């Protein structure tokens, strides 16, 4: 062990004439440990939110969307999609229709985004259909479409017969109602939307499109009844409360689009190169197309998370700064206590730089010990919080139902460097004061 480090460790372990110095030293170590642990936990929560939201978004949506500018939709999307599938970095493609609708059941109604899709393609670009917990997504296959549509009550969304219903229905009448329900096009609702509408698998809902059709009586909204074939639970509140899925052909019929799609979705092999790949797809598709990617669509969200990370680092870093002030006080009082010892060492030939290094080593030991304790405590708390989901959240506010923890090794390295660096800066004044002691003056009255 080097001379300076040996003396510094002995000073820290030795019994003191003034117990308050030992107390302040302990507080300094505890302060550094608390600051480091708090930073590790806070950064783990921030990174957990970012990673969880990113995983949910990428699992629920495509990486790149290609849409037509100033047009009702994309014509001849079959050959276009086949051609773009062969572009570099493209893993899968899928056609889709997105439109705003009103979904109602009896007196309850909810605005929603209705997505028309082809499940065989959709499963290649997103995982939303794989989160169906009630019913089955197989009902959305195009070959499962049943024929026939009966009249519907536009107010209640319930089946309406042309004749007055008798007080009691025969088994034949009930069978006819079941057949008409089975003939309705299927729809899959989010869990929170289904709860709000009190809808279950097999329920009938009325879907109204604001894109009405012109009649002699004016513009009349278009509507159709759908049979709830499944309920999905993605864990992402925005999707579970306001998204619904149906077959591509049923969406085209409801919105009167013909054989058009509003967007072609892409899954790529590198999500962080989505912007450049989207530009290549725009050029390959030709004039009149525009590509958007998942980073552009959620830019505000991830920018807010980055800002929150910086503010958290600065705010909780003040705890380490307060601990550094305690280090200054502790070392300053130790210099006063060890004035005679320092004078003896200097009279025996110890250089001023060595005296300075003794107290720098003391501050570094306090910082390193506190940092080590804080790292162990911070990573242990982060692991426990992430493994057992100790903290729950309101999903309607935070989009997820628990606080995610995702500690990273790089965050630990950064926090450790900052904590040890602040501890090192805190030793500048005490070590400078110790090196200025004059041996003759210090020993004159001893």
Tab-separated table of C-alpha atoms in Angstrom:
chain	number	residue	atom	x	y	z
A	1	UNK	CA	0.000	0.000	0.000
A	2	UNK	CA	1.290	3.450	-0.860
A	3	UNK	CA	2.348	5.678	2.010
A	4	UNK	CA	-0.407	8.252	1.487
A	5	UNK	CA	-3.180	5.664	1.213
A	6	UNK	CA	-1.902	3.827	4.301
A	7	UNK	CA	-1.957	7.013	6.421
A	8	UNK	CA	-5.384	8.003	5.039
A	9	UNK	CA	-6.932	4.631	5.892
A	10	UNK	CA	-5.424	4.752	9.395
A	11	UNK	CA	-6.863	8.214	9.948
A	12	UNK	CA	-10.331	7.024	8.923
A	13	UNK	CA	-10.225	3.954	11.183
A	14	UNK	CA	-8.574	5.555	14.207
A	15	UNK	CA	-10.477	6.578	17.335
A	16	UNK	CA	-11.054	10.312	17.513
A	17	UNK	CA	-10.762	12.822	20.252
A	18	UNK	CA	-13.801	14.544	18.737
A	19	UNK	CA	-16.597	12.048	18.091
A	20	UNK	CA	-18.415	14.548	15.889
A	21	UNK	CA	-15.795	14.047	13.166
A	22	UNK	CA	-16.588	10.343	12.983
A	23	UNK	CA	-20.305	11.114	12.857
A	24	UNK	CA	-19.837	13.574	10.002
A	25	UNK	CA	-17.664	11.050	8.142
A	26	UNK	CA	-20.402	8.420	8.509
A	27	UNK	CA	-23.000	10.916	7.315
A	28	UNK	CA	-20.808	11.706	4.316
A	29	UNK	CA	-20.583	8.030	3.355
A	30	UNK	CA	-24.340	7.591	3.881
A	31	UNK	CA	-25.042	10.703	1.810
A	32	UNK	CA	-22.946	9.507	-1.105
A	33	UNK	CA	-24.572	6.062	-0.889
A	34	UNK	CA	-28.087	7.551	-0.772
A	35	UNK	CA	-27.404	9.823	-3.726
A	36	UNK	CA	-25.905	7.048	-5.844
A	37	UNK	CA	-28.706	4.605	-4.991
A	38	UNK	CA	-31.363	7.220	-5.733
A	39	UNK	CA	-29.774	8.032	-9.078
A	40	UNK	CA	-29.546	4.366	-10.054
A	41	UNK	CA	-33.213	3.763	-9.155
A	42	UNK	CA	-34.409	6.965	-10.859
A	43	UNK	CA	-32.468	6.244	-14.053
A	44	UNK	CA	-33.686	2.638	-14.002
A	45	UNK	CA	-37.306	3.849	-13.790
A	46	UNK	CA	-36.785	6.361	-16.594
A	47	UNK	CA	-35.093	3.780	-18.782
A	48	UNK	CA	-37.801	1.260	-17.881
A	49	UNK	CA	-40.556	3.618	-19.006
A	50	UNK	CA	-38.730	4.391	-22.239
A	51	UNK	CA	-37.971	0.749	-22.999
A	52	UNK	CA	-41.427	-0.484	-22.012
A	53	UNK	CA	-43.189	2.164	-24.093
A	54	UNK	CA	-40.882	1.503	-27.021
A	55	UNK	CA	-41.460	-2.261	-26.846
A	56	UNK	CA	-45.219	-1.833	-26.574
A	57	UNK	CA	-45.311	0.680	-29.409
A	58	UNK	CA	-43.161	-1.435	-31.696
A	59	UNK	CA	-45.144	-4.530	-30.795
A	60	UNK	CA	-48.420	-2.776	-31.511
A	61	UNK	CA	-47.585	-0.745	-34.602
A	62	UNK	CA	-45.412	-1.030	-37.660
A	63	UNK	CA	-41.975	0.534	-37.998
A	64	UNK	CA	-42.782	2.519	-41.166
A	65	UNK	CA	-46.075	3.617	-42.735
A	66	UNK	CA	-46.384	4.550	-46.405
A	67	UNK	CA	-49.406	6.631	-47.389
A	68	UNK	CA	-50.650	8.531	-50.398
A	69	UNK	CA	-50.584	12.333	-50.332
A	70	UNK	CA	-53.782	14.181	-51.335
A	71	UNK	CA	-55.701	11.024	-52.124
A	72	UNK	CA	-58.422	8.904	-50.598
A	73	UNK	CA	-56.165	5.861	-50.570
A	74	UNK	CA	-53.634	3.731	-52.384
A	75	UNK	CA	-54.842	2.145	-55.619
A	76	UNK	CA	-53.214	-0.951	-57.052
A	77	UNK	CA	-51.732	-1.674	-53.661
A	78	UNK	CA	-51.210	-5.363	-54.443
A	79	UNK	CA	-48.370	-4.903	-56.994
A	80	UNK	CA	-46.947	-1.940	-55.064
A	81	UNK	CA	-46.715	-3.957	-51.863
A	82	UNK	CA	-45.158	-6.931	-53.684
A	83	UNK	CA	-42.562	-4.628	-55.236
A	84	UNK	CA	-41.674	-2.832	-52.004
A	85	UNK	CA	-41.363	-6.099	-50.103
A	86	UNK	CA	-38.213	-6.773	-52.123
A	87	UNK	CA	-36.557	-3.516	-51.022
A	88	UNK	CA	-33.455	-3.788	-48.780
A	89	UNK	CA	-34.026	-3.982	-44.992
A	90	UNK	CA	-37.770	-4.694	-45.410
A	91	UNK	CA	-38.805	-7.757	-43.381
A	92	UNK	CA	-42.584	-7.728	-43.894
A	93	UNK	CA	-45.411	-5.586	-45.291
A	94	UNK	CA	-49.134	-5.341	-44.593
A	95	UNK	CA	-52.051	-3.288	-45.991
A	96	UNK	CA	-54.363	-1.461	-43.606
A	97	UNK	CA	-57.178	1.053	-43.344
A	98	UNK	CA	-57.397	3.510	-40.450
A	99	UNK	CA	-60.563	5.537	-39.883
A	100	UNK	CA	-62.265	7.275	-36.979
A	101	UNK	CA	-65.634	5.746	-36.052
A	102	UNK	CA	-68.215	5.736	-33.287
A	103	UNK	CA	-68.845	2.356	-31.666
A	104	UNK	CA	-72.033	2.040	-29.634
A	105	UNK	CA	-73.997	-0.634	-27.811
A	106	UNK	CA	-77.364	0.422	-26.527
A	107	UNK	CA	-77.039	3.804	-24.779
A	108	UNK	CA	-73.243	3.543	-24.489
A	109	UNK	CA	-70.931	4.899	-27.168
A	110	UNK	CA	-67.211	5.377	-27.645
A	111	UNK	CA	-65.060	7.050	-30.276
A	112	UNK	CA	-62.489	4.677	-31.731
A	113	UNK	CA	-59.920	4.058	-34.426
A	114	UNK	CA	-61.116	1.201	-36.616
A	115	UNK	CA	-58.345	-0.674	-38.375
A	116	UNK	CA	-59.132	-2.920	-41.318
A	117	UNK	CA	-56.488	-5.573	-41.864
A	118	UNK	CA	-55.501	-8.905	-43.333
A	119	UNK	CA	-54.432	-11.078	-40.360
A	120	UNK	CA	-52.003	-13.136	-42.440
A	121	UNK	CA	-50.032	-9.960	-43.182
A	122	UNK	CA	-50.756	-8.073	-39.955
A	123	UNK	CA	-49.200	-10.771	-37.760
A	124	UNK	CA	-45.902	-10.205	-39.566
A	125	UNK	CA	-45.642	-6.486	-38.740
A	126	UNK	CA	-47.276	-6.240	-35.266
A	127	UNK	CA	-48.256	-8.382	-32.301
A	128	UNK	CA	-51.622	-6.853	-31.426
A	129	UNK	CA	-53.672	-9.786	-32.718
A	130	UNK	CA	-51.558	-12.088	-30.564
A	131	UNK	CA	-52.834	-10.302	-27.442
A	132	UNK	CA	-56.451	-11.431	-27.921
A	133	UNK	CA	-57.431	-12.857	-24.533
A	134	UNK	CA	-61.131	-13.571	-25.146
A	135	UNK	CA	-62.513	-15.052	-28.330
A	136	UNK	CA	-60.223	-15.564	-31.294
A	137	UNK	CA	-58.545	-13.477	-33.973
A	138	UNK	CA	-59.224	-16.255	-36.508
A	139	UNK	CA	-62.632	-14.672	-37.137
A	140	UNK	CA	-60.884	-11.870	-39.053
A	141	UNK	CA	-59.702	-14.211	-41.778
A	142	UNK	CA	-61.338	-13.250	-45.039
A	143	UNK	CA	-62.571	-16.779	-45.757
A	144	UNK	CA	-64.550	-16.732	-42.496
A	145	UNK	CA	-66.945	-14.057	-43.744
A	146	UNK	CA	-70.572	-15.049	-43.600
A	147	UNK	CA	-73.175	-13.677	-45.939
A	148	UNK	CA	-76.295	-11.744	-45.168
A	149	UNK	CA	-77.018	-8.636	-43.245
A	150	UNK	CA	-80.254	-7.854	-41.518
A	151	UNK	CA	-81.770	-4.548	-40.435
A	152	UNK	CA	-80.597	-2.857	-37.297
A	153	UNK	CA	-81.949	-0.395	-34.789
A	154	UNK	CA	-79.807	2.735	-35.278
A	155	UNK	CA	-80.377	3.874	-31.704
A	156	UNK	CA	-79.721	0.716	-29.689
A	157	UNK	CA	-77.499	-1.246	-32.050
A	158	UNK	CA	-79.610	-4.330	-31.377
A	159	UNK	CA	-81.141	-6.664	-33.949
A	160	UNK	CA	-84.475	-5.413	-35.287
A	161	UNK	CA	-87.104	-7.554	-36.930
A	162	UNK	CA	-89.621	-6.280	-39.486
A	163	UNK	CA	-92.539	-7.692	-37.521
A	164	UNK	CA	-93.460	-6.980	-33.933
A	165	UNK	CA	-91.706	-9.441	-31.676
A	166	UNK	CA	-93.982	-11.767	-29.722
A	167	UNK	CA	-93.793	-11.956	-25.977
A	168	UNK	CA	-92.181	-15.378	-26.212
A	169	UNK	CA	-89.922	-16.681	-28.966
A	170	UNK	CA	-89.896	-20.199	-30.264
A	171	UNK	CA	-86.637	-22.147	-30.635
A	172	UNK	CA	-86.879	-21.529	-34.375
A	173	UNK	CA	-86.984	-17.736	-33.836
A	174	UNK	CA	-84.042	-17.896	-31.453
A	175	UNK	CA	-82.099	-19.945	-33.950
A	176	UNK	CA	-82.827	-17.339	-36.614
A	177	UNK	CA	-81.521	-14.561	-34.363
A	178	UNK	CA	-78.356	-16.547	-33.669
A	179	UNK	CA	-77.866	-17.108	-37.371
A	180	UNK	CA	-78.219	-13.396	-38.097
A	181	UNK	CA	-75.715	-12.566	-35.356
A	182	UNK	CA	-73.282	-15.140	-36.738
A	183	UNK	CA	-73.691	-13.595	-40.207
A	184	UNK	CA	-72.529	-10.167	-39.005
A	185	UNK	CA	-68.965	-9.113	-39.795
A	186	UNK	CA	-66.594	-9.670	-36.859
A	187	UNK	CA	-64.832	-6.999	-34.834
A	188	UNK	CA	-62.199	-7.177	-32.092
A	189	UNK	CA	-62.301	-4.555	-29.339
A	190	UNK	CA	-59.750	-3.411	-26.788
A	191	UNK	CA	-60.312	-4.545	-23.226
A	192	UNK	CA	-61.019	-1.088	-21.784
A	193	UNK	CA	-63.346	-0.205	-24.647
A	194	UNK	CA	-65.240	-3.457	-24.196
A	195	UNK	CA	-65.617	-2.763	-20.473
A	196	UNK	CA	-66.926	0.738	-21.173
A	197	UNK	CA	-69.457	-0.596	-23.672
A	198	UNK	CA	-70.298	-3.621	-21.462
A	199	UNK	CA	-69.564	-5.804	-24.472
A	200	UNK	CA	-68.464	-9.429	-24.393
A	201	UNK	CA	-67.589	-11.964	-27.042
A	202	UNK	CA	-70.775	-12.474	-29.059
A	203	UNK	CA	-72.219	-9.037	-28.317
A	204	UNK	CA	-73.500	-6.848	-31.150
A	205	UNK	CA	-72.140	-3.328	-31.549
A	206	UNK	CA	-73.066	-0.585	-33.971
A	207	UNK	CA	-70.188	1.048	-35.874
A	208	UNK	CA	-70.967	4.468	-37.359
A	209	UNK	CA	-68.684	6.150	-39.841
A	210	UNK	CA	-68.616	9.951	-40.094
A	211	UNK	CA	-67.993	9.542	-43.825
A	212	UNK	CA	-71.659	9.512	-44.709
A	213	UNK	CA	-73.336	9.058	-48.051
A	214	UNK	CA	-75.385	11.663	-49.902
A	215	UNK	CA	-79.136	10.960	-50.064
A	216	UNK	CA	-82.200	13.014	-51.053
A	217	UNK	CA	-82.501	13.824	-47.349
A	218	UNK	CA	-78.937	15.096	-47.095
A	219	UNK	CA	-75.748	13.518	-45.778
A	220	UNK	CA	-76.542	10.389	-43.792
A	221	UNK	CA	-73.873	8.674	-41.672
A	222	UNK	CA	-73.022	5.156	-42.718
A	223	UNK	CA	-73.312	2.456	-40.096
A	224	UNK	CA	-73.219	-1.290	-39.782
A	225	UNK	CA	-73.572	-3.787	-37.015
A	226	UNK	CA	-70.640	-5.990	-36.017
A	227	UNK	CA	-70.338	-9.084	-33.888
A	228	UNK	CA	-67.665	-8.932	-31.174
A	229	UNK	CA	-65.428	-11.869	-32.038
A	230	UNK	CA	-62.632	-11.141	-29.578
A	231	UNK	CA	-61.176	-8.783	-26.991
A	232	UNK	CA	-57.480	-7.915	-26.963
A	233	UNK	CA	-55.372	-6.702	-24.051
A	234	UNK	CA	-52.090	-5.164	-25.164
A	235	UNK	CA	-51.374	-3.560	-21.782
A	236	UNK	CA	-51.119	-0.181	-23.541
A	237	UNK	CA	-54.081	1.936	-22.475
A	238	UNK	CA	-54.216	4.084	-25.615
A	239	UNK	CA	-54.787	0.997	-27.754
A	240	UNK	CA	-56.982	-0.950	-25.319
A	241	UNK	CA	-59.367	1.982	-24.874
A	242	UNK	CA	-59.704	3.324	-28.411
A	243	UNK	CA	-58.725	0.729	-31.026
A	244	UNK	CA	-60.799	-1.898	-32.803
A	245	UNK	CA	-59.953	-4.336	-35.599
A	246	UNK	CA	-61.994	-5.765	-38.418
A	247	UNK	CA	-61.414	-7.410	-41.779
A	248	UNK	CA	-60.047	-5.301	-44.589
A	249	UNK	CA	-63.024	-6.038	-46.839
A	250	UNK	CA	-65.532	-5.080	-44.118
A	251	UNK	CA	-63.728	-1.791	-43.503
A	252	UNK	CA	-63.686	-1.049	-47.238
A	253	UNK	CA	-67.426	-1.728	-47.408
A	254	UNK	CA	-68.213	0.424	-44.361
A	255	UNK	CA	-66.214	3.405	-45.613
A	256	UNK	CA	-67.156	2.919	-49.286
A	257	UNK	CA	-63.528	2.823	-50.432
A	258	UNK	CA	-63.656	-0.018	-52.902
A	259	UNK	CA	-60.385	-1.885	-53.325
A	260	UNK	CA	-58.283	0.817	-51.632
A	261	UNK	CA	-56.087	0.888	-48.545
A	262	UNK	CA	-55.076	3.990	-46.632
A	263	UNK	CA	-51.611	2.830	-45.647
A	264	UNK	CA	-49.016	0.133	-46.300
A	265	UNK	CA	-47.160	-0.874	-43.154
A	266	UNK	CA	-43.558	-2.090	-43.028
A	267	UNK	CA	-41.450	-3.989	-40.565
A	268	UNK	CA	-37.688	-3.447	-41.004
A	269	UNK	CA	-34.582	-5.146	-39.671
A	270	UNK	CA	-33.157	-2.051	-37.925
A	271	UNK	CA	-35.672	0.097	-36.057
A	272	UNK	CA	-33.148	2.901	-35.507
A	273	UNK	CA	-32.634	3.293	-39.260
A	274	UNK	CA	-36.361	3.643	-39.916
A	275	UNK	CA	-36.000	7.242	-41.135
A	276	UNK	CA	-33.452	6.451	-43.853
A	277	UNK	CA	-35.261	3.253	-44.886
A	278	UNK	CA	-38.516	5.235	-45.099
A	279	UNK	CA	-36.862	7.709	-47.480
A	280	UNK	CA	-35.745	4.805	-49.679
A	281	UNK	CA	-39.286	3.416	-49.722
A	282	UNK	CA	-40.660	6.845	-50.690
A	283	UNK	CA	-38.286	6.985	-53.635
A	284	UNK	CA	-39.100	3.406	-54.644
A	285	UNK	CA	-42.880	4.008	-54.436
A	286	UNK	CA	-42.729	7.058	-56.716
A	287	UNK	CA	-44.244	10.539	-56.628
A	288	UNK	CA	-47.164	11.287	-54.366
A	289	UNK	CA	-46.162	9.002	-51.470
A	290	UNK	CA	-45.008	9.924	-47.985
A	291	UNK	CA	-43.416	7.686	-45.344
A	292	UNK	CA	-43.645	8.154	-41.581
A	293	UNK	CA	-41.855	6.072	-38.966
A	294	UNK	CA	-42.334	5.151	-35.323
A	295	UNK	CA	-39.765	7.693	-34.118
A	296	UNK	CA	-41.549	10.599	-35.838
A	297	UNK	CA	-44.965	9.518	-34.575
A	298	UNK	CA	-43.746	9.352	-30.954
A	299	UNK	CA	-41.062	12.037	-31.033
A	300	UNK	CA	-42.707	14.227	-28.382
A	301	UNK	CA	-43.053	11.299	-25.988
A	302	UNK	CA	-39.412	10.207	-26.196
A	303	UNK	CA	-38.188	13.815	-26.062
A	304	UNK	CA	-40.125	14.270	-22.821
A	305	UNK	CA	-38.549	11.121	-21.400
A	306	UNK	CA	-35.051	12.345	-22.292
A	307	UNK	CA	-35.740	15.709	-20.661
A	308	UNK	CA	-37.122	13.990	-17.573
A	309	UNK	CA	-33.969	11.868	-17.404
A	310	UNK	CA	-31.753	14.963	-17.450
A	311	UNK	CA	-33.830	16.790	-14.832
A	312	UNK	CA	-33.855	13.691	-12.615
A	313	UNK	CA	-30.077	13.353	-12.883
A	314	UNK	CA	-29.514	16.977	-11.929
A	315	UNK	CA	-32.075	17.028	-9.117
A	316	UNK	CA	-31.032	13.830	-7.380
A	317	UNK	CA	-27.372	14.667	-8.059
A	318	UNK	CA	-27.816	17.436	-5.489
A	319	UNK	CA	-27.874	14.694	-2.846
A	320	UNK	CA	-24.327	13.750	-3.839
A	321	UNK	CA	-23.420	17.457	-3.769
A	322	UNK	CA	-24.690	17.754	-0.178
A	323	UNK	CA	-22.664	14.666	0.712
A	324	UNK	CA	-19.626	16.360	-0.838
A	325	UNK	CA	-20.126	19.337	1.497
A	326	UNK	CA	-20.094	16.904	4.392
A	327	UNK	CA	-16.809	15.524	3.063
A	328	UNK	CA	-15.367	19.058	3.058
A	329	UNK	CA	-16.487	19.602	6.657
A	330	UNK	CA	-15.224	16.194	7.784
A	331	UNK	CA	-11.784	16.596	6.214
A	332	UNK	CA	-11.431	20.189	7.420
A	333	UNK	CA	-12.124	19.140	11.008
A	334	UNK	CA	-9.758	16.200	10.607
A	335	UNK	CA	-6.996	18.553	9.475
A	336	UNK	CA	-7.565	20.600	12.625
A	337	UNK	CA	-7.460	17.464	14.778
A	338	UNK	CA	-4.365	16.049	13.081
A	339	UNK	CA	-2.352	19.284	12.978
A	340	UNK	CA	0.330	17.924	15.336
A	341	UNK	CA	0.549	14.615	13.425
A	342	UNK	CA	0.929	16.474	10.145
A	343	UNK	CA	3.672	18.644	11.639
A	344	UNK	CA	5.549	15.574	12.888
A	345	UNK	CA	5.280	13.912	9.476
A	346	UNK	CA	6.562	17.037	7.743
A	347	UNK	CA	9.454	17.407	10.203
A	348	UNK	CA	10.426	13.804	9.401
A	349	UNK	CA	10.682	14.639	5.702
A	350	UNK	CA	7.164	14.207	4.343
A	351	UNK	CA	6.662	16.538	1.407
A	352	UNK	CA	3.715	18.909	1.062
A	353	UNK	CA	2.453	17.022	-1.990
A	354	UNK	CA	2.377	13.814	0.075
A	355	UNK	CA	0.401	15.535	2.842
A	356	UNK	CA	-2.002	16.804	0.209
A	357	UNK	CA	-2.386	13.301	-1.212
A	358	UNK	CA	-3.177	11.887	2.253
A	359	UNK	CA	-6.324	13.972	2.568
A	360	UNK	CA	-7.215	13.517	-1.094
A	361	UNK	CA	-7.015	9.769	-0.475
A	362	UNK	CA	-9.283	10.154	2.574
A	363	UNK	CA	-11.921	11.936	0.526
A	364	UNK	CA	-11.592	9.389	-2.251
A	365	UNK	CA	-12.028	6.522	0.225
A	366	UNK	CA	-15.211	8.125	1.558
A	367	UNK	CA	-16.501	8.611	-1.985
A	368	UNK	CA	-15.565	5.124	-3.192
A	369	UNK	CA	-17.059	3.354	-0.155
A	370	UNK	CA	-20.265	5.398	-0.375
A	371	UNK	CA	-20.479	4.852	-4.141
A	372	UNK	CA	-19.983	1.088	-3.793
A	373	UNK	CA	-22.701	0.841	-1.137
A	374	UNK	CA	-25.027	3.009	-3.236
A	375	UNK	CA	-24.474	0.940	-6.391
A	376	UNK	CA	-25.244	-2.333	-4.604
A	377	UNK	CA	-28.319	-0.845	-2.922
A	378	UNK	CA	-29.571	0.886	-6.094
A	379	UNK	CA	-29.260	-2.162	-8.335
A	380	UNK	CA	-30.816	-4.411	-5.672
A	381	UNK	CA	-33.843	-2.111	-5.336
A	382	UNK	CA	-34.154	-1.818	-9.113
A	383	UNK	CA	-34.033	-5.584	-9.580
A	384	UNK	CA	-36.641	-6.157	-6.864
A	385	UNK	CA	-38.942	-3.457	-8.243
A	386	UNK	CA	-38.701	-4.789	-11.795
A	387	UNK	CA	-38.997	-8.457	-10.859
A	388	UNK	CA	-41.916	-8.209	-8.435
A	389	UNK	CA	-43.704	-5.116	-9.900
A	390	UNK	CA	-43.783	-3.528	-6.452
A	391	UNK	CA	-45.202	-0.168	-7.577
A	392	UNK	CA	-48.548	-0.092	-9.399
A	393	UNK	CA	-49.870	2.705	-11.600
A	394	UNK	CA	-53.190	3.855	-13.015
A	395	UNK	CA	-53.068	2.633	-16.638
A	396	UNK	CA	-55.501	5.316	-17.820
A	397	UNK	CA	-52.921	7.936	-16.790
A	398	UNK	CA	-49.553	6.283	-17.450
A	399	UNK	CA	-50.578	3.801	-20.192
A	400	UNK	CA	-49.051	0.916	-18.177
A	401	UNK	CA	-50.184	-0.642	-14.902
A	402	UNK	CA	-46.868	-0.855	-13.008
A	403	UNK	CA	-43.590	1.019	-12.647
A	404	UNK	CA	-40.991	-0.642	-14.895
A	405	UNK	CA	-37.350	-0.834	-13.809
A	406	UNK	CA	-34.570	-1.355	-16.371
A	407	UNK	CA	-31.155	-0.703	-14.772
A	408	UNK	CA	-28.242	-0.396	-17.183
A	409	UNK	CA	-24.556	-0.996	-16.490
A	410	UNK	CA	-23.617	2.203	-18.331
A	411	UNK	CA	-25.777	4.244	-15.943
A	412	UNK	CA	-23.871	2.725	-13.004
A	413	UNK	CA	-20.536	3.664	-14.574
A	414	UNK	CA	-21.722	7.237	-15.228
A	415	UNK	CA	-23.129	7.683	-11.709
A	416	UNK	CA	-19.990	6.219	-10.134
A	417	UNK	CA	-17.735	8.557	-12.105
A	418	UNK	CA	-19.829	11.593	-11.127
A	419	UNK	CA	-19.962	10.619	-7.440
A	420	UNK	CA	-16.243	9.898	-7.177
A	421	UNK	CA	-15.462	13.056	-9.175
A	422	UNK	CA	-17.515	15.233	-6.811
A	423	UNK	CA	-15.824	13.565	-3.834
A	424	UNK	CA	-12.435	14.321	-5.366
A	425	UNK	CA	-13.327	17.986	-5.876
A	426	UNK	CA	-14.470	18.171	-2.243
A	427	UNK	CA	-10.917	17.303	-1.073
A	428	UNK	CA	-9.258	20.295	-2.769
A	429	UNK	CA	-9.642	22.813	0.045
A	430	UNK	CA	-8.922	20.510	3.049
A	431	UNK	CA	-5.836	19.001	1.374
A	432	UNK	CA	-4.572	22.470	0.442
A	433	UNK	CA	-5.049	23.628	4.068
A	434	UNK	CA	-3.174	20.593	5.401
A	435	UNK	CA	-0.215	21.223	3.107
A	436	UNK	CA	0.083	24.830	4.363
A	437	UNK	CA	0.728	23.811	7.990
A	438	UNK	CA	4.122	24.979	9.280
A	439	UNK	CA	5.785	22.288	11.466
A	440	UNK	CA	7.592	24.791	13.731
A	441	UNK	CA	4.414	26.746	14.463
A	442	UNK	CA	2.363	23.578	15.043
A	443	UNK	CA	4.897	22.040	17.471
A	444	UNK	CA	5.965	25.202	19.313
A	445	UNK	CA	3.597	24.698	22.243
A	446	UNK	CA	3.535	20.862	22.242
